[in-house]
PDB file of N, CA and C in Angstrom:
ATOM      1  N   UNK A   9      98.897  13.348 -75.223  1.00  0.00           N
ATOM      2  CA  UNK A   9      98.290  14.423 -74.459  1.00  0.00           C
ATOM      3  C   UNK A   9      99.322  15.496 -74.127  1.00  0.00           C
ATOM      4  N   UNK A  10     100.537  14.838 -73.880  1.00  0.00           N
ATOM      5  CA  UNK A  10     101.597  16.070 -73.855  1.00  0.00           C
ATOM      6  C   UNK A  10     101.643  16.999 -74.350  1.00  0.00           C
ATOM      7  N   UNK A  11     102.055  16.562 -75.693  1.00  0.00           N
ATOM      8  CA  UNK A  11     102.213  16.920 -76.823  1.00  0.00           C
ATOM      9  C   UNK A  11     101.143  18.008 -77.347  1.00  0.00           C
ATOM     10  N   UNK A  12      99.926  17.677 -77.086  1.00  0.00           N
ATOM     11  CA  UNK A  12      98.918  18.686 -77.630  1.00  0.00           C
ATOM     12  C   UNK A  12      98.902  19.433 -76.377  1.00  0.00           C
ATOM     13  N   UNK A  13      99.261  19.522 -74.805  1.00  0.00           N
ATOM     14  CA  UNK A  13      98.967  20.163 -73.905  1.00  0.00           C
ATOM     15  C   UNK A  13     100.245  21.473 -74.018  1.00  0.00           C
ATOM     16  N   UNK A  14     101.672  20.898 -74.453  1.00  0.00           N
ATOM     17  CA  UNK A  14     102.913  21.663 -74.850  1.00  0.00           C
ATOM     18  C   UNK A  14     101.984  22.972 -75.963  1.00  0.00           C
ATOM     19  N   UNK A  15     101.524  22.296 -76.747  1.00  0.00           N
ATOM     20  CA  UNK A  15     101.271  22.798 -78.454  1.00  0.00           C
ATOM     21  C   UNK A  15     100.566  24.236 -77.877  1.00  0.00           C
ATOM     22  N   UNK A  16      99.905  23.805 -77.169  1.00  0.00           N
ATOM     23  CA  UNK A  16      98.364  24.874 -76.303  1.00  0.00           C
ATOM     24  C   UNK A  16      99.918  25.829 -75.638  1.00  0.00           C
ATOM     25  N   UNK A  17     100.410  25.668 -74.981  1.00  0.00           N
ATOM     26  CA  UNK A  17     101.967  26.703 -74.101  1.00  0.00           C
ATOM     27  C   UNK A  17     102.291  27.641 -75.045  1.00  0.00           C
ATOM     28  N   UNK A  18     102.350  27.449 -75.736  1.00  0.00           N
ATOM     29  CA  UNK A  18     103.652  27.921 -77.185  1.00  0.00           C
ATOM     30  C   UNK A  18     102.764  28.585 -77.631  1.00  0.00           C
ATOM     31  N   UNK A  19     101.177  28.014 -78.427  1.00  0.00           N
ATOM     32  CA  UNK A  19     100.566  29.202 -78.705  1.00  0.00           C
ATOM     33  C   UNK A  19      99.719  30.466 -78.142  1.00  0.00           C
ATOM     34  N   UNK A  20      99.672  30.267 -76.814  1.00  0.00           N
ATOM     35  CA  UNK A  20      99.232  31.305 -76.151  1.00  0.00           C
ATOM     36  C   UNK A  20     100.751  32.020 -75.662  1.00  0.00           C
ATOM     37  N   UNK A  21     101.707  31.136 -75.624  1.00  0.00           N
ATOM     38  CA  UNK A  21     102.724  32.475 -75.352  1.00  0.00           C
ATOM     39  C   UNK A  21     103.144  33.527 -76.610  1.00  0.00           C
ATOM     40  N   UNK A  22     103.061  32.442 -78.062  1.00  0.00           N
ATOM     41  CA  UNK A  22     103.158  33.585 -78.830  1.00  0.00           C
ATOM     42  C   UNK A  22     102.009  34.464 -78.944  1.00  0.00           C
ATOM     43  N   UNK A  23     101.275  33.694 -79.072  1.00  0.00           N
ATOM     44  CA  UNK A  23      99.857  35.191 -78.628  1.00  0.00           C
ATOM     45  C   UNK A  23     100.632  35.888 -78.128  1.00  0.00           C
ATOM     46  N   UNK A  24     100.382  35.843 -77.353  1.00  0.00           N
ATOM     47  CA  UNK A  24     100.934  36.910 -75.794  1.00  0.00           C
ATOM     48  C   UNK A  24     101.803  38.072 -76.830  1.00  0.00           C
ATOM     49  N   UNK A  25     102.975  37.010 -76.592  1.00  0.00           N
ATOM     50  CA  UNK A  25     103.758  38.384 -77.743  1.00  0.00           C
ATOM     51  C   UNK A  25     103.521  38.788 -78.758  1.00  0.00           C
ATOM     52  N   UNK A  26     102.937  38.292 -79.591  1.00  0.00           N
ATOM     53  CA  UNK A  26     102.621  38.921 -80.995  1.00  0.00           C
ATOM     54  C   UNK A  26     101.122  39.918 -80.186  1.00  0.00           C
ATOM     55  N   UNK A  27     100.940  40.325 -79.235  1.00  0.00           N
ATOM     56  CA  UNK A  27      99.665  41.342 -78.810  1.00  0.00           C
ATOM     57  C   UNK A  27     100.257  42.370 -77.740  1.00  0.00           C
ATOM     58  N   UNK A  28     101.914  41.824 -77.721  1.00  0.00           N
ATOM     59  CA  UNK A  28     102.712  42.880 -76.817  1.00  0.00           C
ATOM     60  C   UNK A  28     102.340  44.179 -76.706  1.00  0.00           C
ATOM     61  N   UNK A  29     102.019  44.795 -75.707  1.00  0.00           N
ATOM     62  CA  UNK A  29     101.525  46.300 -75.220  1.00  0.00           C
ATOM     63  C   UNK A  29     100.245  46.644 -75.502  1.00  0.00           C
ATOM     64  N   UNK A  30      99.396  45.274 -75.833  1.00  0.00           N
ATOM     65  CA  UNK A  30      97.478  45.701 -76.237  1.00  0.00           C
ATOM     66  C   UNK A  30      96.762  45.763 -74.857  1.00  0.00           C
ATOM     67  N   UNK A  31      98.024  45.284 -73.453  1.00  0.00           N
ATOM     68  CA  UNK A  31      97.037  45.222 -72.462  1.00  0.00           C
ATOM     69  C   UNK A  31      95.729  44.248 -72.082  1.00  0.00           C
ATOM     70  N   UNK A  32      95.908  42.954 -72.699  1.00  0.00           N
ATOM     71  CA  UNK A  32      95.132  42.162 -73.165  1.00  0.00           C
ATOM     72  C   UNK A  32      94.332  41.361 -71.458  1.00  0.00           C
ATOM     73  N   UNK A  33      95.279  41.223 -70.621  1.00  0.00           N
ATOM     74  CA  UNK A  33      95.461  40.373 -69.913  1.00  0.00           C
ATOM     75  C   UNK A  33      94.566  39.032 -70.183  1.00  0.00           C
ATOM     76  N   UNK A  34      95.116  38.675 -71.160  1.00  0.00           N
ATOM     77  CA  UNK A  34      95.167  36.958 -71.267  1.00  0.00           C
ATOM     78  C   UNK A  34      95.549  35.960 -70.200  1.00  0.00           C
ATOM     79  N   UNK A  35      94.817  35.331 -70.083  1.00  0.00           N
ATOM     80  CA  UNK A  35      95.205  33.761 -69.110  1.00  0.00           C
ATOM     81  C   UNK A  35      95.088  32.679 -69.816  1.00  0.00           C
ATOM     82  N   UNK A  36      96.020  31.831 -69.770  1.00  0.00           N
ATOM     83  CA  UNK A  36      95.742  30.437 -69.680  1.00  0.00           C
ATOM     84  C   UNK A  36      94.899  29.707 -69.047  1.00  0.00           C
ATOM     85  N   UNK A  37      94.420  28.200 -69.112  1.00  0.00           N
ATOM     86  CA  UNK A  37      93.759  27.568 -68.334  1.00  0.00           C
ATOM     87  C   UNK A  37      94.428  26.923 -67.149  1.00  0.00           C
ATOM     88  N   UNK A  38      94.521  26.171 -66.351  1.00  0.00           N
ATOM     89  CA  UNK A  38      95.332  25.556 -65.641  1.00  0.00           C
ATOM     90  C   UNK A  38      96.052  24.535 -66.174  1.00  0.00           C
ATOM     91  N   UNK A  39      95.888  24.067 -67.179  1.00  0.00           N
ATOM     92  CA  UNK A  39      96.716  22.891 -67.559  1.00  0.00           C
ATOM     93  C   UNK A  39      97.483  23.742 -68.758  1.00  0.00           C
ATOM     94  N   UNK A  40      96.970  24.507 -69.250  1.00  0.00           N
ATOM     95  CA  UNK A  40      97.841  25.254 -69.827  1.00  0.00           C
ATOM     96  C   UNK A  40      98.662  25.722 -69.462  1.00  0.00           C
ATOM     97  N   UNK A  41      98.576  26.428 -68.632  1.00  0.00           N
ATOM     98  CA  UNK A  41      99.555  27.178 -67.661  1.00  0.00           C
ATOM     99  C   UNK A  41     100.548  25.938 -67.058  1.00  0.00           C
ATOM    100  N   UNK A  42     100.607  24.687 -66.563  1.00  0.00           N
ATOM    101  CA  UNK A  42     101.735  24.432 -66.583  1.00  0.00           C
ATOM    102  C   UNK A  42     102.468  23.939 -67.958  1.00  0.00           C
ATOM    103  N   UNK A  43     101.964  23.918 -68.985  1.00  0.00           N
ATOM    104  CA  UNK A  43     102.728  23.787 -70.167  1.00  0.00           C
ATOM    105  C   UNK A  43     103.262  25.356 -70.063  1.00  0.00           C
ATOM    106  N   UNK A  44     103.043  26.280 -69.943  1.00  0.00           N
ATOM    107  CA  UNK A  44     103.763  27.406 -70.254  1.00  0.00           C
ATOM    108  C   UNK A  44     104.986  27.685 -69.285  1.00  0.00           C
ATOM    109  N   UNK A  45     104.783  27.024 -67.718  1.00  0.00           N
ATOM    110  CA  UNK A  45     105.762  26.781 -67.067  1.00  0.00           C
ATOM    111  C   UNK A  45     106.617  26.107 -67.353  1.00  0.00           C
ATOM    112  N   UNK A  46     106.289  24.859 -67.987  1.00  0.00           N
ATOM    113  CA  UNK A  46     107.103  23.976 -68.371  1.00  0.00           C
ATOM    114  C   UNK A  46     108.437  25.146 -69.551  1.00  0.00           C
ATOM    115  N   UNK A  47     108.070  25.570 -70.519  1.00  0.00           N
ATOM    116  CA  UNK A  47     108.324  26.209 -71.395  1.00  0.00           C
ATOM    117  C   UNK A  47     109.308  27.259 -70.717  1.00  0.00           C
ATOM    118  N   UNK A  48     108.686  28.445 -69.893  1.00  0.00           N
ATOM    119  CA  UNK A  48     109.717  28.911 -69.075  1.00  0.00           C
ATOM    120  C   UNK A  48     110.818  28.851 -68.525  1.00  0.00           C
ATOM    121  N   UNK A  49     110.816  27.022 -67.953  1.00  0.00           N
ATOM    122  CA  UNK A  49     111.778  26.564 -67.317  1.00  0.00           C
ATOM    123  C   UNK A  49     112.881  26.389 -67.771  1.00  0.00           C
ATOM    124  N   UNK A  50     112.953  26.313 -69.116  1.00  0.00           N
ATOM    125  CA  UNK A  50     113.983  26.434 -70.240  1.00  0.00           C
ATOM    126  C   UNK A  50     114.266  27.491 -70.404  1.00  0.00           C
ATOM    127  N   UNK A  51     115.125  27.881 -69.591  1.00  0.00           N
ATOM    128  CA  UNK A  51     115.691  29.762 -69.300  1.00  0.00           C
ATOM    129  C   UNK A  51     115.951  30.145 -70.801  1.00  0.00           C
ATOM    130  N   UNK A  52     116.682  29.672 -70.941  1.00  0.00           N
ATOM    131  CA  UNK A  52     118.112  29.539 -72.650  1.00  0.00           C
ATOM    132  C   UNK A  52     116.732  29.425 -73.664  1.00  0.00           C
ATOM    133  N   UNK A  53     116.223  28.531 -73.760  1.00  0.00           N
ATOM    134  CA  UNK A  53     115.356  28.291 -74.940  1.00  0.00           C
ATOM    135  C   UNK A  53     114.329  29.210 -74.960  1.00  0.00           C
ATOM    136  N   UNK A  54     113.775  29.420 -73.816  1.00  0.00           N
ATOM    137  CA  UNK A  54     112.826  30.740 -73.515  1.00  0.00           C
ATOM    138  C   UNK A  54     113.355  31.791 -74.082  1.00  0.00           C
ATOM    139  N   UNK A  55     114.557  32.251 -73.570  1.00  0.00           N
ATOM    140  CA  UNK A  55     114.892  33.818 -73.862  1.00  0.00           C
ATOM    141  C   UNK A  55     115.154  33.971 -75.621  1.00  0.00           C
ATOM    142  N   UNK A  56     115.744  32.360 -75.977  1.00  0.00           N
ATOM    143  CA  UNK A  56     115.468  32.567 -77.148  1.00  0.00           C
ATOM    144  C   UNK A  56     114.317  33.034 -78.160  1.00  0.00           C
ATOM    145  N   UNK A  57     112.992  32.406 -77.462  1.00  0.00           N
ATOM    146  CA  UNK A  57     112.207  32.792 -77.902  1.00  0.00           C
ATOM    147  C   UNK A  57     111.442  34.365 -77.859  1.00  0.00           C
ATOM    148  N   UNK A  58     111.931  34.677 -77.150  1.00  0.00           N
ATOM    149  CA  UNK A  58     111.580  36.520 -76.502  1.00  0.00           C
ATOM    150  C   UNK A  58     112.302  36.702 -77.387  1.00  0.00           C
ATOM    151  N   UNK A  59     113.267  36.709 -77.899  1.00  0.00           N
ATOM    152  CA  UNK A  59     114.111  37.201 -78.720  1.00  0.00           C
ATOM    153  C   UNK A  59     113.756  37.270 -80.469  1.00  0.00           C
ATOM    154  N   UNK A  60     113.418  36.268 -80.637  1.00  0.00           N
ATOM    155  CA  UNK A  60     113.213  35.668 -81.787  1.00  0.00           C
ATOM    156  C   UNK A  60     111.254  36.268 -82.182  1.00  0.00           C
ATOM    157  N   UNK A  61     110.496  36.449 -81.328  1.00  0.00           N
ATOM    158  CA  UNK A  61     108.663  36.470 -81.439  1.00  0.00           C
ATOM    159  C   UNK A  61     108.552  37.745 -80.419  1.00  0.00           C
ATOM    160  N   UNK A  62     109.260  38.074 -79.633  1.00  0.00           N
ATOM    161  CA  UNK A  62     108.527  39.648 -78.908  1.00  0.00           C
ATOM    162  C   UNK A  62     109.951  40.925 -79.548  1.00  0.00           C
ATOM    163  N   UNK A  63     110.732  40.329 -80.246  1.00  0.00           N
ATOM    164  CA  UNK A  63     110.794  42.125 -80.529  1.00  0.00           C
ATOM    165  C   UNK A  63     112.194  42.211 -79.161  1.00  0.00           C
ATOM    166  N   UNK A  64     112.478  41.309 -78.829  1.00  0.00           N
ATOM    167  CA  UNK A  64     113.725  41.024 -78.015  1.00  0.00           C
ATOM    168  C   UNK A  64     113.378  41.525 -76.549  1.00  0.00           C
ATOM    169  N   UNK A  65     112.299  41.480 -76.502  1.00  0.00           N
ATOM    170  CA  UNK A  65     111.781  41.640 -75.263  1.00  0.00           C
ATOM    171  C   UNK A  65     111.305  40.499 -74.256  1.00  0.00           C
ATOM    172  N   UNK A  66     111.458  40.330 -73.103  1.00  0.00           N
ATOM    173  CA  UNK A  66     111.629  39.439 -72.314  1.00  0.00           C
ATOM    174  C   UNK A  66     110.151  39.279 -71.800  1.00  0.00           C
ATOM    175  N   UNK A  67     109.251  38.080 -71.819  1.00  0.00           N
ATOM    176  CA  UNK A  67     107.874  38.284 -71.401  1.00  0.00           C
ATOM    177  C   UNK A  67     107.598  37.484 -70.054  1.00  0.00           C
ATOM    178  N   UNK A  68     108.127  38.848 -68.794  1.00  0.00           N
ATOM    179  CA  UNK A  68     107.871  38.114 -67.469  1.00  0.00           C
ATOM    180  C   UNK A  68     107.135  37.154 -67.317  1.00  0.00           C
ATOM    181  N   UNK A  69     107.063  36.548 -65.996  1.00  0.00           N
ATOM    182  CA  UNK A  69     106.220  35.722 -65.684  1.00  0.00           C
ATOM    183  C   UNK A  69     105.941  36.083 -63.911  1.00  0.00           C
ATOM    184  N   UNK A  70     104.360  36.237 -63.192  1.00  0.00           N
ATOM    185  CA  UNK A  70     104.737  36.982 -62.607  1.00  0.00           C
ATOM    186  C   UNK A  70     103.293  35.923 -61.906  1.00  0.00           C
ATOM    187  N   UNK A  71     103.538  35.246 -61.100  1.00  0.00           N
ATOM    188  CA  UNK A  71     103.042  34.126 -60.456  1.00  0.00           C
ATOM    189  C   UNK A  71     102.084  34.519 -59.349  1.00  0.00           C
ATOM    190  N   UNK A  72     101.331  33.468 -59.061  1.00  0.00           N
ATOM    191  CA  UNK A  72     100.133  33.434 -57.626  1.00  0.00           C
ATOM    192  C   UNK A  72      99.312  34.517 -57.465  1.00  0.00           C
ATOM    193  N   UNK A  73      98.823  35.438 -58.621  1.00  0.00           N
ATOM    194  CA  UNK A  73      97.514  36.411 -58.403  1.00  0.00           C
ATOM    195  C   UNK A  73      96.327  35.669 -58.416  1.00  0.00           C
ATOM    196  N   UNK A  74      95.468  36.311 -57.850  1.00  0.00           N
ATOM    197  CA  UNK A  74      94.080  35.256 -57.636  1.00  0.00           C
ATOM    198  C   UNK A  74      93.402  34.863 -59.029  1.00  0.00           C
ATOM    199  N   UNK A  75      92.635  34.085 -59.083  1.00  0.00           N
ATOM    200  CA  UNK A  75      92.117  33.960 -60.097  1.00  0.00           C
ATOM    201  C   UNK A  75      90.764  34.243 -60.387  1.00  0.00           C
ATOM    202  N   UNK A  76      90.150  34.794 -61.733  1.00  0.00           N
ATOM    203  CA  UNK A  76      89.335  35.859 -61.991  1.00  0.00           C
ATOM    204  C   UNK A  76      88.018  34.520 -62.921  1.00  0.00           C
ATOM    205  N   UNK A  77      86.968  34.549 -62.283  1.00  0.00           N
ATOM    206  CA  UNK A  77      86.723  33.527 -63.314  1.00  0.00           C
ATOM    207  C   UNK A  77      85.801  35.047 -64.197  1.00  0.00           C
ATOM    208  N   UNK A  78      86.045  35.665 -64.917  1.00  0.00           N
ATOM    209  CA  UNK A  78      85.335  36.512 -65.829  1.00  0.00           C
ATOM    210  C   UNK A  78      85.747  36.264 -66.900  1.00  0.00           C
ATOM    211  N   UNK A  79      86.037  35.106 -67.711  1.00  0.00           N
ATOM    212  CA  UNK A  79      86.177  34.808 -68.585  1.00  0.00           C
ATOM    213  C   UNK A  79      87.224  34.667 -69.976  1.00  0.00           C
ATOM    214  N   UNK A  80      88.343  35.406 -68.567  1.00  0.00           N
ATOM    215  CA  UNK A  80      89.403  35.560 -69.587  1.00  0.00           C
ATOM    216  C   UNK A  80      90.064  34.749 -70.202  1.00  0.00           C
ATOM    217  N   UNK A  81      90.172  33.071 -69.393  1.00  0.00           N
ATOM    218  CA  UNK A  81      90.443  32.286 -70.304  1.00  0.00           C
ATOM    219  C   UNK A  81      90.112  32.038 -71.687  1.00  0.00           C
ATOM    220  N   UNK A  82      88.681  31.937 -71.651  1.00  0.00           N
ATOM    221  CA  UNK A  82      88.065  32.157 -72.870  1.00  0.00           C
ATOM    222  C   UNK A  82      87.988  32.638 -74.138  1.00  0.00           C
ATOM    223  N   UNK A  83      88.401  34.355 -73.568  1.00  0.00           N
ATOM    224  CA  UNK A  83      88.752  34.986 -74.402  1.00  0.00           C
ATOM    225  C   UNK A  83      89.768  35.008 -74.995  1.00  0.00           C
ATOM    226  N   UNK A  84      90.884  34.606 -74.307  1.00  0.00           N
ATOM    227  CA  UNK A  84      92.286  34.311 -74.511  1.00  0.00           C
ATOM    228  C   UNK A  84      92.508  33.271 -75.583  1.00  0.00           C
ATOM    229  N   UNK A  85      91.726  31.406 -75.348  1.00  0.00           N
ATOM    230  CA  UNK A  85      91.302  31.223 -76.704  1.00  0.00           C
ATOM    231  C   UNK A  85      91.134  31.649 -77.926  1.00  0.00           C
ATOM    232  N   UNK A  86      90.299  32.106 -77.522  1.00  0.00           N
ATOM    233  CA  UNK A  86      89.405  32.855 -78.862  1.00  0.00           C
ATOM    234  C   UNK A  86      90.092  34.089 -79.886  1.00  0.00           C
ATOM    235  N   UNK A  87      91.012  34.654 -78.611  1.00  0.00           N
ATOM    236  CA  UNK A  87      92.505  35.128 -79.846  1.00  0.00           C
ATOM    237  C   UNK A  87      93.526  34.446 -80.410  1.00  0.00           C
ATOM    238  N   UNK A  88      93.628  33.022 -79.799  1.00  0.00           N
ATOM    239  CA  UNK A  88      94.899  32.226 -79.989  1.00  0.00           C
ATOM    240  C   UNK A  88      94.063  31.563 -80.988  1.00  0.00           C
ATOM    241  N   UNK A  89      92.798  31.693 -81.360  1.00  0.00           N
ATOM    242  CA  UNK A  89      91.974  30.875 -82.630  1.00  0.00           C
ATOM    243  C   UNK A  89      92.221  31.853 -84.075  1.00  0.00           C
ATOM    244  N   UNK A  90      91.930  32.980 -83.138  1.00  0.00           N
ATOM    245  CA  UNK A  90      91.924  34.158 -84.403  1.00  0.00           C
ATOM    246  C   UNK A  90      93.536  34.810 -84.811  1.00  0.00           C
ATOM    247  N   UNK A  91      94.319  34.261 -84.345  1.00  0.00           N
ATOM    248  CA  UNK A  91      95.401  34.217 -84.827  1.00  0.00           C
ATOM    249  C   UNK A  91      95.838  33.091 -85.516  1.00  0.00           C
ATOM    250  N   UNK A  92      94.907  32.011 -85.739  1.00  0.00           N
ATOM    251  CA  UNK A  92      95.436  31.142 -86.802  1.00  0.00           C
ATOM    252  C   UNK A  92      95.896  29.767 -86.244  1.00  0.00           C
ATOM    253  N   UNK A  93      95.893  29.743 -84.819  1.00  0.00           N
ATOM    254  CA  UNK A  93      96.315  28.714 -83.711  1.00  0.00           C
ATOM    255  C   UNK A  93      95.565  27.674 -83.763  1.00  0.00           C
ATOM    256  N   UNK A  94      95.466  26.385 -84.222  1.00  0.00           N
ATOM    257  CA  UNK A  94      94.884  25.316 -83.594  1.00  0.00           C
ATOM    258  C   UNK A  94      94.600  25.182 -82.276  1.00  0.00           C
ATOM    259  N   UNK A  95      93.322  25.909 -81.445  1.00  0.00           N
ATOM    260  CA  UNK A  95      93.117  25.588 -80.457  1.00  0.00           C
ATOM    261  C   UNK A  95      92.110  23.765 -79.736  1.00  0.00           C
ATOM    262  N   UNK A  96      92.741  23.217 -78.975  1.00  0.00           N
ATOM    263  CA  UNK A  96      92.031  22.681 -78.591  1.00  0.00           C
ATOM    264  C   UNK A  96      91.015  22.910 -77.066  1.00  0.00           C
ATOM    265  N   UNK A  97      90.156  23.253 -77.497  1.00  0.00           N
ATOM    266  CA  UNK A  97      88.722  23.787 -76.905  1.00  0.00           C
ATOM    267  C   UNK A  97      88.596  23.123 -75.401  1.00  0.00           C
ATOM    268  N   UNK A  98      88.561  21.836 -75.525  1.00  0.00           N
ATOM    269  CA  UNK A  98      88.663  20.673 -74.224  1.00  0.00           C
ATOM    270  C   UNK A  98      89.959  21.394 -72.775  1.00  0.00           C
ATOM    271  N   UNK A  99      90.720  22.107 -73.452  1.00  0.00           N
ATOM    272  CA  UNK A  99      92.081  22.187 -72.522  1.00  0.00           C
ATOM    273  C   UNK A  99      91.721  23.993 -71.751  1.00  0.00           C
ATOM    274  N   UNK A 100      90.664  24.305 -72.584  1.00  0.00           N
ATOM    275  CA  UNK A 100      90.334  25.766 -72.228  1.00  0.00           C
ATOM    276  C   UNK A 100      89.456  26.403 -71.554  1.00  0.00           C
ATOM    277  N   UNK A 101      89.164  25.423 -70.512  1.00  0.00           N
ATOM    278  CA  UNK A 101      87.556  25.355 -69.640  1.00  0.00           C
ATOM    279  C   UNK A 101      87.624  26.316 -68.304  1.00  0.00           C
ATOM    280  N   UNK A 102      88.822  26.476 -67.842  1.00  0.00           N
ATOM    281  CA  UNK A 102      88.916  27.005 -66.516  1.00  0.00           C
ATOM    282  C   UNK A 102      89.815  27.973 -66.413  1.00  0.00           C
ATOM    283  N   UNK A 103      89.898  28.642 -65.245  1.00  0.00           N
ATOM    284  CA  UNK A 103      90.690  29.611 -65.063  1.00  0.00           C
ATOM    285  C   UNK A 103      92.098  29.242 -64.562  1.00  0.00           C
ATOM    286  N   UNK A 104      92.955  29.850 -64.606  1.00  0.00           N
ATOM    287  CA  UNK A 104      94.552  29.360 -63.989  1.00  0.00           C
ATOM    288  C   UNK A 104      94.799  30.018 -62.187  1.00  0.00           C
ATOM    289  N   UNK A 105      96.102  29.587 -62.103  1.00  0.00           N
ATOM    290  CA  UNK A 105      96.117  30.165 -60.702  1.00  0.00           C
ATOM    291  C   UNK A 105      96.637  31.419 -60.740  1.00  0.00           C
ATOM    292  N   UNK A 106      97.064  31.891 -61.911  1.00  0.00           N
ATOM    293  CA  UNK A 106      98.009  33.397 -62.431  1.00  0.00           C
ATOM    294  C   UNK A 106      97.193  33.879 -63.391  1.00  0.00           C
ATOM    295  N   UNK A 107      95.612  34.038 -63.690  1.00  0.00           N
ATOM    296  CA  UNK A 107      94.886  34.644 -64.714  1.00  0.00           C
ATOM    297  C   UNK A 107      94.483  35.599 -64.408  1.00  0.00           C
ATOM    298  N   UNK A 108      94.381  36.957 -64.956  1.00  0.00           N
ATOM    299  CA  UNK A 108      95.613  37.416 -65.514  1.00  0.00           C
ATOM    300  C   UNK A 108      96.285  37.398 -64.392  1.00  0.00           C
ATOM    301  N   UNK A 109      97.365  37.022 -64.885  1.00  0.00           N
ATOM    302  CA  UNK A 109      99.087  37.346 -63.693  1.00  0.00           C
ATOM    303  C   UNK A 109      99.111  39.399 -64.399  1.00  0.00           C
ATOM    304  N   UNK A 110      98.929  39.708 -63.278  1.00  0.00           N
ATOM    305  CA  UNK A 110      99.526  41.107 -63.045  1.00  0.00           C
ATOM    306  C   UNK A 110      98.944  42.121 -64.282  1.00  0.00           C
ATOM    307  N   UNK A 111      97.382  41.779 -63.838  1.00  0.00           N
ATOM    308  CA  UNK A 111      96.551  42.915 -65.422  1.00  0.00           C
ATOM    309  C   UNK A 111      96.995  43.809 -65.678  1.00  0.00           C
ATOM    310  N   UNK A 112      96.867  44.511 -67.020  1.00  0.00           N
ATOM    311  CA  UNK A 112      97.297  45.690 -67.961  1.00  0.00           C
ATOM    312  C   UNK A 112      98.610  45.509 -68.587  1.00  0.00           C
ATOM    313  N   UNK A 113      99.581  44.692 -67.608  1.00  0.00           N
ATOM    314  CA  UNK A 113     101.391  44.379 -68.357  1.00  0.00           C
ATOM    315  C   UNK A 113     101.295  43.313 -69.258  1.00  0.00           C
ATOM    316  N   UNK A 114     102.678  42.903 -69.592  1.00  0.00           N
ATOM    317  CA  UNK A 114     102.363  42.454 -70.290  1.00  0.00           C
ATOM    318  C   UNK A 114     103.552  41.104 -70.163  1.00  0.00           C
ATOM    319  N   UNK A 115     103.075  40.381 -69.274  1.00  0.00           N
ATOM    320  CA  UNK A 115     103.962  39.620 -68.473  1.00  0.00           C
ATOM    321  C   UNK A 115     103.142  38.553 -68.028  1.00  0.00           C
ATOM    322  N   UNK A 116     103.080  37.320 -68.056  1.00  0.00           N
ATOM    323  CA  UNK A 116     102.072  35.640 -68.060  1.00  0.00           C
ATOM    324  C   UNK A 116     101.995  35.650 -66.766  1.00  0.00           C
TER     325      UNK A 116
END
């Protein structure tokens, strides 16, 4: 369950960056979202990855905005599908406690 809950982190963060400046405000679900924390927490390995998938740009993280149930989780899916992502559907039901964290930027 880790393992596929990690898998779900990684591909909505590269979403994220590979849609840098579309204004998307994407959310995670809640269990997603702490895989993406988890991911964060790895300062070094993180920045590597900003480096390496956004264009060397650093993709804030910008915590505790309310949460929106209008569906953005959902939608957020549904790009991390159409980008080619193995989504698992089961992990994508709800809203997070940071969805969108800080709409229009472009920062988790």
């Amino acid at each position: 369950m880790a393992t596929v809950v990690l898998d779900q982190g990684y591909a909505y963060l590269l979403t994220a960056m590979r849609h840098r400046g579309e204004r998307l405000g994407l959310a995670p679900s809640t269990l997603v979202d702490i895989s993406v924390h988890t991911v964060i927490l790895d300062t070094v390995t993180y920045l590597q990855l900003c480096e390496r998938f956004n264009g060397g740009h650093f993709l804030h993280h910008v915590p505790e905005v309310d949460a929106k149930d209008d569906g953005s989780v959902l939608r957020t899916a549904d790009l991390i599908d159409a980008d080619g992502w193995e989504v698992d559907w089961s992990l994508w039901t709800d809203a997070a406690k940071c969805a969108p964290c800080h709409p229009g930027s472009d920062s988790h």
